Amino acid sequence: MNPRTVVLAFRTVAVAEALSWIGLLAGMYVKYVPETSELGVQVFGPIHGAVFVAYVVVSLAAARVLGWSRGTTLLALAASIPPLGTVVFERWAGRTGRLGVPART
């Protein structure tokens, strides 16, 4: 696998996972607070599930291709749990050179 392709895929899926989290949270709000509709959960639930699985797969591929340590890999996987955690991890990994991009000074 080409490292540049893996980095692009990782960044894309990390952002998509965060956006799907936002959609699911909004759907859950509408479902449980005003109790008006379940449509948001019905739409964003499966989308978030699929993107979550894609994030895990791409994270493991990135770990292998980019030579991440076990700790970095576990941190990437743990970042998928809290909302927007994948974007925070992606920014940190880019800043620290773990995405093959040297840190800017």
Short mmCIF file of the C-alpha atoms (twelve columns), coordinates in Angstrom:
data_MODEL
# 
_entry.id   MODEL 
# 
loop_
_atom_site.group_PDB 
_atom_site.id 
_atom_site.type_symbol 
_atom_site.label_atom_id 
_atom_site.label_alt_id 
_atom_site.label_comp_id 
_atom_site.label_asym_id 
_atom_site.label_seq_id 
_atom_site.Cartn_x 
_atom_site.Cartn_y 
_atom_site.Cartn_z 
_atom_site.pdbx_PDB_model_num 
ATOM 1   C CA . MET A 1   0.000   0.000  0.000  1 
ATOM 2   C CA . ASN A 2   1.101   3.501  -0.786 1 
ATOM 3   C CA . PRO A 3   1.622   5.514  2.445  1 
ATOM 4   C CA . ARG A 4   0.131   8.650  0.877  1 
ATOM 5   C CA . THR A 5   -3.039  6.762  -0.007 1 
ATOM 6   C CA . VAL A 6   -3.280  5.365  3.515  1 
ATOM 7   C CA . VAL A 7   -2.837  8.836  5.045  1 
ATOM 8   C CA . LEU A 8   -5.513  10.302 2.763  1 
ATOM 9   C CA . ALA A 9   -7.902  7.442  3.551  1 
ATOM 10  C CA . PHE A 10  -7.228  7.768  7.280  1 
ATOM 11  C CA . ARG A 11  -7.865  11.510 7.314  1 
ATOM 12  C CA . THR A 12  -11.021 11.166 5.232  1 
ATOM 13  C CA . VAL A 13  -12.486 8.380  7.346  1 
ATOM 14  C CA . ALA A 14  -11.530 10.136 10.613 1 
ATOM 15  C CA . VAL A 15  -13.504 13.225 9.594  1 
ATOM 16  C CA . ALA A 16  -16.401 11.140 8.249  1 
ATOM 17  C CA . GLU A 17  -16.575 9.219  11.532 1 
ATOM 18  C CA . ALA A 18  -16.771 12.469 13.500 1 
ATOM 19  C CA . LEU A 19  -19.475 13.864 11.213 1 
ATOM 20  C CA . SER A 20  -21.508 10.678 11.469 1 
ATOM 21  C CA . TRP A 21  -21.214 10.934 15.269 1 
ATOM 22  C CA . ILE A 22  -22.634 14.463 15.119 1 
ATOM 23  C CA . GLY A 23  -25.513 13.263 12.935 1 
ATOM 24  C CA . LEU A 24  -26.256 10.373 15.276 1 
ATOM 25  C CA . LEU A 25  -26.133 12.617 18.358 1 
ATOM 26  C CA . ALA A 26  -28.517 15.074 16.691 1 
ATOM 27  C CA . GLY A 27  -30.839 12.211 15.802 1 
ATOM 28  C CA . MET A 28  -30.720 10.915 19.371 1 
ATOM 29  C CA . TYR A 29  -31.516 14.384 20.686 1 
ATOM 30  C CA . VAL A 30  -34.594 14.649 18.457 1 
ATOM 31  C CA . LYS A 31  -35.668 11.131 19.374 1 
ATOM 32  C CA . TYR A 32  -35.322 11.440 23.143 1 
ATOM 33  C CA . VAL A 33  -35.707 15.115 24.103 1 
ATOM 34  C CA . PRO A 34  -38.670 16.490 22.146 1 
ATOM 35  C CA . GLU A 35  -39.611 12.894 21.239 1 
ATOM 36  C CA . THR A 36  -40.745 13.919 17.757 1 
ATOM 37  C CA . SER A 37  -39.010 11.556 15.344 1 
ATOM 38  C CA . GLU A 38  -36.753 8.532  15.158 1 
ATOM 39  C CA . LEU A 39  -35.688 9.307  11.589 1 
ATOM 40  C CA . GLY A 40  -32.299 10.779 12.558 1 
ATOM 41  C CA . VAL A 41  -31.330 7.648  14.482 1 
ATOM 42  C CA . GLN A 42  -32.663 5.389  11.715 1 
ATOM 43  C CA . VAL A 43  -30.568 7.240  9.125  1 
ATOM 44  C CA . PHE A 44  -27.390 8.053  11.034 1 
ATOM 45  C CA . GLY A 45  -27.224 4.883  13.149 1 
ATOM 46  C CA . PRO A 46  -26.281 2.562  10.269 1 
ATOM 47  C CA . ILE A 47  -24.134 5.249  8.626  1 
ATOM 48  C CA . HIS A 48  -22.166 5.772  11.823 1 
ATOM 49  C CA . GLY A 49  -21.823 2.020  12.329 1 
ATOM 50  C CA . ALA A 50  -20.381 1.534  8.848  1 
ATOM 51  C CA . VAL A 51  -18.022 4.494  9.105  1 
ATOM 52  C CA . PHE A 52  -16.925 3.335  12.562 1 
ATOM 53  C CA . VAL A 53  -15.956 -0.077 11.166 1 
ATOM 54  C CA . ALA A 54  -14.187 1.629  8.240  1 
ATOM 55  C CA . TYR A 55  -12.245 3.807  10.705 1 
ATOM 56  C CA . VAL A 56  -11.081 0.766  12.666 1 
ATOM 57  C CA . VAL A 57  -9.954  -1.008 9.469  1 
ATOM 58  C CA . VAL A 58  -8.192  2.078  8.083  1 
ATOM 59  C CA . SER A 59  -6.554  2.748  11.462 1 
ATOM 60  C CA . LEU A 60  -5.124  -0.769 11.544 1 
ATOM 61  C CA . ALA A 61  -3.917  -0.399 7.947  1 
ATOM 62  C CA . ALA A 62  -2.323  2.965  8.773  1 
ATOM 63  C CA . ALA A 63  -0.640  1.479  11.830 1 
ATOM 64  C CA . ARG A 64  0.910   -1.232 9.715  1 
ATOM 65  C CA . VAL A 65  1.923   0.899  6.730  1 
ATOM 66  C CA . LEU A 66  3.125   3.902  8.738  1 
ATOM 67  C CA . GLY A 67  4.833   1.858  11.454 1 
ATOM 68  C CA . TRP A 68  2.857   3.141  14.422 1 
ATOM 69  C CA . SER A 69  3.762   1.870  17.856 1 
ATOM 70  C CA . ARG A 70  1.300   -0.281 19.758 1 
ATOM 71  C CA . GLY A 71  0.450   2.722  21.947 1 
ATOM 72  C CA . THR A 72  -0.295  4.988  18.997 1 
ATOM 73  C CA . THR A 73  -2.448  2.271  17.430 1 
ATOM 74  C CA . LEU A 74  -4.420  1.799  20.648 1 
ATOM 75  C CA . LEU A 75  -4.845  5.557  20.951 1 
ATOM 76  C CA . ALA A 76  -6.177  5.722  17.374 1 
ATOM 77  C CA . LEU A 77  -8.669  2.958  18.133 1 
ATOM 78  C CA . ALA A 78  -9.698  4.525  21.459 1 
ATOM 79  C CA . ALA A 79  -10.275 7.840  19.678 1 
ATOM 80  C CA . SER A 80  -13.238 6.278  17.882 1 
ATOM 81  C CA . ILE A 81  -15.216 6.019  21.129 1 
ATOM 82  C CA . PRO A 82  -15.833 9.649  22.208 1 
ATOM 83  C CA . PRO A 83  -17.573 12.011 19.791 1 
ATOM 84  C CA . LEU A 84  -15.066 13.908 17.607 1 
ATOM 85  C CA . GLY A 85  -12.174 11.923 19.069 1 
ATOM 86  C CA . THR A 86  -11.059 10.764 15.645 1 
ATOM 87  C CA . VAL A 87  -10.528 14.341 14.482 1 
ATOM 88  C CA . VAL A 88  -8.573  15.159 17.630 1 
ATOM 89  C CA . PHE A 89  -6.378  12.099 17.073 1 
ATOM 90  C CA . GLU A 90  -5.934  12.892 13.357 1 
ATOM 91  C CA . ARG A 91  -4.795  16.441 14.158 1 
ATOM 92  C CA . TRP A 92  -2.406  15.197 16.842 1 
ATOM 93  C CA . ALA A 93  -1.011  12.452 14.599 1 
ATOM 94  C CA . GLY A 94  -0.421  14.947 11.796 1 
ATOM 95  C CA . ARG A 95  1.227   17.445 14.123 1 
ATOM 96  C CA . THR A 96  3.558   14.839 15.613 1 
ATOM 97  C CA . GLY A 97  4.579   13.295 12.292 1 
ATOM 98  C CA . ARG A 98  2.742   10.001 12.780 1 
ATOM 99  C CA . LEU A 99  0.934   10.498 9.473  1 
ATOM 100 C CA . GLY A 100 4.183   10.779 7.587  1 
ATOM 101 C CA . VAL A 101 3.956   14.559 7.556  1 
ATOM 102 C CA . PRO A 102 6.751   16.367 9.365  1 
ATOM 103 C CA . ALA A 103 5.629   18.745 12.079 1 
ATOM 104 C CA . ARG A 104 5.688   22.398 11.037 1 
ATOM 105 C CA . THR A 105 7.932   24.720 12.954 1 
# 
